[in-house]
């Protein structure tokens, strides 16, 4: 079975400071890993993915994430936060085998303070 | 190009009625998924379609839920005899492939279902 944990329901950061949103996962074998963002009254938007290769992946809007196999983590990062980054962030995992669906974390509400 | 579209955007129904939710995936995407998002929670997988293969129905919560897909196009999620606990946002997603590099799923705006 696959699972995702986002240990923080809420993350607050000042504008211009670096931000980190944490994610750990559990799967059998090697994972596909994803980050999505959800703005109020809007659907989920794809940010970035880890499939294979370089452990540091870069995505939309200046976000990046680092795959750490030994710690089974895939934390989302951005060097300098913007107020417009305030939203709900979801980490998701998928096994490489027969299971095709994503398993999502419970979400982390990011608030960037001006 | 156009993204995933869903209709209706909002649906209010009475307990015991049947509802149909529609999803139009991105053209050329072979895989289609339905998820449910209850208020303040993450997404729950419901069902997955891939080409002409038998769908993966392992996430459907009860036999009141069913879904169909015509080829690699439109999908309909049907909920029969709706209950108040069915109230949620129902999200549809599609992906270009189900394995390999292009597996990221793109989501529609969702249908907000309210059962009174």
Short mmCIF file of C-alpha atoms in Angstrom, two decimals:
data_model
loop_
_atom_site.label_atom_id
_atom_site.label_comp_id
_atom_site.label_asym_id
_atom_site.label_seq_id
_atom_site.Cartn_x
_atom_site.Cartn_y
_atom_site.Cartn_z
CA UNK A 1 0.00 0.00 0.00
CA UNK A 2 1.11 3.54 -0.66
CA UNK A 3 0.76 6.46 1.76
CA UNK A 4 1.81 10.07 2.17
CA UNK A 5 2.26 12.18 5.29
CA UNK A 6 2.32 15.94 5.43
CA UNK A 7 3.14 16.56 9.08
CA UNK A 8 2.26 20.26 9.09
CA UNK A 9 -1.33 21.42 8.60
CA UNK A 10 -0.18 25.04 8.46
CA UNK A 11 3.09 26.76 7.52
CA UNK A 12 3.60 30.50 7.93
CA UNK A 13 6.55 32.32 6.41
CA UNK A 14 7.44 35.96 5.83
CA UNK A 15 7.60 37.22 2.28
CA UNK A 16 11.12 36.98 0.89
CA UNK A 17 12.13 34.18 3.26
CA UNK A 18 12.76 30.62 2.09
CA UNK A 19 9.90 28.17 2.51
CA UNK A 20 9.74 24.42 3.03
CA UNK A 21 6.65 22.23 2.98
CA UNK A 22 7.36 18.74 4.23
CA UNK A 23 6.29 15.41 2.75
CA UNK A 24 7.21 11.81 3.55
CA UNK A 25 5.93 8.76 1.73
CA UNK A 26 5.67 5.00 1.86
CA UNK A 27 5.50 2.74 -1.19
CA UNK A 28 6.68 -0.65 -2.33
CA UNK A 29 9.64 -0.10 -4.60
CA UNK A 30 10.49 3.16 -6.31
CA UNK A 31 7.95 5.96 -6.32
CA UNK A 32 6.58 8.56 -8.63
CA UNK A 33 6.23 11.74 -6.53
CA UNK A 34 4.26 14.91 -7.21
CA UNK A 35 3.37 18.28 -5.75
CA UNK A 36 0.11 20.05 -6.50
CA UNK A 37 -1.20 23.44 -5.40
CA UNK A 38 -4.84 24.38 -4.83
CA UNK A 39 -5.96 27.99 -4.76
CA UNK A 40 -9.36 28.87 -3.23
CA UNK A 41 -12.28 27.81 -5.43
CA UNK A 42 -9.93 26.46 -8.07
CA UNK A 43 -8.81 23.00 -9.09
CA UNK A 44 -5.51 21.36 -8.36
CA UNK A 45 -2.57 22.63 -10.37
CA UNK A 46 0.45 20.45 -11.10
CA UNK A 47 3.71 21.93 -9.78
CA UNK A 48 6.41 19.34 -10.27
CA UNK A 49 7.23 15.64 -10.35
CA UNK A 50 10.01 13.22 -9.57
CA UNK A 51 10.20 10.29 -11.96
CA UNK A 52 13.84 9.31 -12.10
CA UNK A 53 17.29 10.86 -12.37
CA UNK A 54 18.40 14.01 -10.56
CA UNK A 55 17.09 14.12 -7.00
CA UNK A 56 16.47 17.87 -7.20
CA UNK A 57 13.57 18.68 -9.46
CA UNK A 58 12.44 22.12 -10.51
CA UNK A 59 8.89 23.07 -11.28
CA UNK A 60 6.51 25.93 -11.88
CA UNK A 61 6.62 29.34 -10.17
CA UNK A 62 10.18 28.86 -8.85
CA UNK A 63 9.35 25.84 -6.72
CA UNK A 64 11.67 22.87 -6.38
CA UNK A 65 11.66 19.62 -4.45
CA UNK A 66 14.33 17.20 -3.34
CA UNK A 67 13.83 13.45 -3.46
CA UNK A 68 15.59 11.72 -0.57
CA UNK A 69 15.29 7.96 -0.86
CA UNK A 70 16.93 7.13 2.47
CA UNK A 71 14.57 9.43 4.37
CA UNK A 72 11.61 8.68 2.06
CA UNK A 73 10.98 12.39 1.78
CA UNK A 74 10.07 14.82 -0.98
CA UNK A 75 10.01 18.27 0.60
CA UNK A 76 8.84 21.25 -1.44
CA UNK A 77 11.04 24.35 -1.33
CA UNK A 78 11.30 27.87 -2.67
CA UNK A 79 14.21 30.22 -2.00
CA UNK A 80 12.11 33.39 -1.65
CA UNK A 81 8.39 33.24 -0.83
CA UNK A 82 5.78 35.52 -2.37
CA UNK A 83 2.43 36.52 -0.86
CA UNK A 84 0.83 35.02 -3.99
CA UNK A 85 2.27 31.60 -3.02
CA UNK A 86 -0.31 31.40 -0.22
CA UNK A 87 -2.40 28.33 -1.01
CA UNK A 88 -3.04 24.70 -0.07
CA UNK A 89 -0.26 22.32 -1.12
CA UNK A 90 -0.65 18.58 -1.64
CA UNK A 91 2.05 15.96 -1.96
CA UNK A 92 1.13 12.78 -3.84
CA UNK A 93 2.77 9.42 -4.48
CA UNK A 94 2.25 6.57 -6.90
CA UNK A 95 3.84 3.18 -7.18
CA UNK A 96 5.54 2.20 -10.42
CA UNK A 97 3.67 -1.07 -10.59
CA UNK A 98 0.11 -1.81 -11.41
CA UNK A 99 -1.46 0.86 -9.21
CA UNK A 100 -2.11 3.96 -11.26
CA UNK A 101 -3.94 6.20 -8.85
CA UNK A 102 -2.30 8.91 -6.78
CA UNK A 103 -2.40 8.80 -3.01
CA UNK A 104 -2.50 12.30 -1.59
CA UNK A 105 -1.39 13.76 1.69
CA UNK A 106 -3.85 15.72 3.79
CA UNK A 107 -2.50 19.04 2.55
CA UNK A 108 -0.51 21.92 4.06
CA UNK A 109 -1.89 25.44 4.12
CA UNK A 110 0.93 27.85 3.29
CA UNK A 111 0.49 31.47 4.33
CA UNK A 112 3.08 34.00 3.24
CA UNK A 113 2.92 37.12 5.37
CA UNK A 114 3.70 40.50 3.80
CA UNK B 1 -4.92 23.71 -25.43
CA UNK B 2 -8.03 23.13 -23.36
CA UNK B 3 -7.70 21.56 -19.96
CA UNK B 4 -9.91 19.02 -18.23
CA UNK B 5 -13.49 20.26 -18.01
CA UNK B 6 -16.24 19.09 -15.68
CA UNK B 7 -19.95 19.75 -15.49
CA UNK B 8 -21.93 20.86 -13.67
CA UNK B 9 -19.70 23.03 -11.49
CA UNK B 10 -22.23 22.83 -8.67
CA UNK B 11 -25.01 20.37 -7.99
CA UNK B 12 -27.50 20.48 -5.15
CA UNK B 13 -29.74 17.46 -4.78
CA UNK B 14 -32.07 15.87 -2.30
CA UNK B 15 -31.20 12.75 -0.39
CA UNK B 16 -32.21 9.65 -2.34
CA UNK B 17 -31.94 11.22 -5.81
CA UNK B 18 -29.51 10.05 -8.49
CA UNK B 19 -26.86 12.39 -9.92
CA UNK B 20 -24.58 12.29 -12.96
CA UNK B 21 -21.28 14.13 -13.13
CA UNK B 22 -19.44 14.63 -16.41
CA UNK B 23 -15.76 14.87 -17.25
CA UNK B 24 -14.10 15.82 -20.54
CA UNK B 25 -10.39 14.94 -20.40
CA UNK B 26 -7.59 16.61 -22.29
CA UNK B 27 -7.60 15.43 -25.88
CA UNK B 28 -5.15 12.58 -26.43
CA UNK B 29 -4.91 11.62 -22.77
CA UNK B 30 -5.39 7.88 -22.45
CA UNK B 31 -5.86 7.68 -18.70
CA UNK B 32 -8.74 9.20 -16.74
CA UNK B 33 -9.26 9.27 -12.98
CA UNK B 34 -12.03 10.26 -10.57
CA UNK B 35 -11.29 11.46 -7.04
CA UNK B 36 -13.40 12.80 -4.19
CA UNK B 37 -12.38 15.62 -1.86
CA UNK B 38 -14.37 16.08 1.29
CA UNK B 39 -14.26 19.44 3.02
CA UNK B 40 -10.87 20.08 4.59
CA UNK B 41 -9.47 16.73 3.53
CA UNK B 42 -7.18 15.30 0.91
CA UNK B 43 -8.27 13.50 -2.21
CA UNK B 44 -9.64 9.96 -2.24
CA UNK B 45 -9.25 7.84 -5.34
CA UNK B 46 -12.49 6.47 -6.79
CA UNK B 47 -11.92 4.89 -10.21
CA UNK B 48 -9.38 4.77 -13.07
CA UNK B 49 -9.81 4.17 -16.81
CA UNK B 50 -7.01 3.33 -19.26
CA UNK B 51 -7.88 2.92 -22.91
CA UNK B 52 -10.06 -0.14 -23.49
CA UNK B 53 -8.85 -1.98 -20.40
CA UNK B 54 -11.22 -2.88 -17.61
CA UNK B 55 -11.46 0.06 -15.19
CA UNK B 56 -9.91 -0.08 -11.73
CA UNK B 57 -12.92 0.36 -9.46
CA UNK B 58 -11.10 -0.36 -6.22
CA UNK B 59 -11.77 3.08 -4.74
CA UNK B 60 -15.54 3.19 -5.19
CA UNK B 61 -17.02 3.45 -1.67
CA UNK B 62 -20.23 1.53 -2.36
CA UNK B 63 -22.28 -0.04 -5.14
CA UNK B 64 -24.25 3.21 -5.38
CA UNK B 65 -21.25 4.63 -7.25
CA UNK B 66 -20.51 3.75 -10.88
CA UNK B 67 -18.67 5.29 -13.80
CA UNK B 68 -18.39 4.87 -17.52
CA UNK B 69 -16.02 6.11 -20.17
CA UNK B 70 -16.56 6.13 -23.90
CA UNK B 71 -13.29 5.15 -25.56
CA UNK B 72 -10.70 7.76 -24.65
CA UNK B 73 -13.15 10.61 -24.26
CA UNK B 74 -15.95 11.65 -21.96
CA UNK B 75 -16.56 9.96 -18.62
CA UNK B 76 -19.66 10.02 -16.43
CA UNK B 77 -19.72 9.33 -12.69
CA UNK B 78 -23.13 8.30 -11.40
CA UNK B 79 -24.19 8.27 -7.78
CA UNK B 80 -27.49 6.52 -7.08
CA UNK B 81 -29.71 7.16 -4.06
CA UNK B 82 -27.46 9.95 -2.81
CA UNK B 83 -26.72 10.26 0.89
CA UNK B 84 -25.57 13.29 2.86
CA UNK B 85 -22.11 11.77 3.28
CA UNK B 86 -21.73 11.91 -0.51
CA UNK B 87 -21.45 15.70 -0.28
CA UNK B 88 -17.97 16.58 -1.55
CA UNK B 89 -16.08 17.99 -4.51
CA UNK B 90 -15.67 15.37 -7.21
CA UNK B 91 -12.51 15.85 -9.23
CA UNK B 92 -11.63 14.36 -12.57
CA UNK B 93 -8.06 14.10 -13.86
CA UNK B 94 -6.38 12.83 -17.01
CA UNK B 95 -2.83 11.93 -17.93
CA UNK B 96 -1.08 11.36 -21.23
CA UNK B 97 0.17 7.98 -20.08
CA UNK B 98 -0.09 5.64 -17.11
CA UNK B 99 3.58 4.66 -17.07
CA UNK B 100 6.87 6.19 -18.11
CA UNK B 101 7.70 9.87 -18.04
CA UNK B 102 4.34 11.49 -18.79
CA UNK B 103 2.30 10.28 -15.85
CA UNK B 104 1.41 13.57 -14.21
CA UNK B 105 -2.30 14.02 -13.82
CA UNK B 106 -4.07 17.24 -14.79
CA UNK B 107 -7.19 18.06 -12.84
CA UNK B 108 -10.47 19.65 -13.76
CA UNK B 109 -12.12 22.34 -11.62
CA UNK B 110 -14.38 19.81 -9.93
CA UNK B 111 -18.09 19.42 -9.30
CA UNK B 112 -19.26 20.49 -5.86
CA UNK B 113 -22.05 18.12 -4.83
CA UNK B 114 -24.33 19.03 -1.94
CA UNK B 115 -26.87 16.48 -0.75
CA UNK B 116 -29.61 17.99 1.40
#
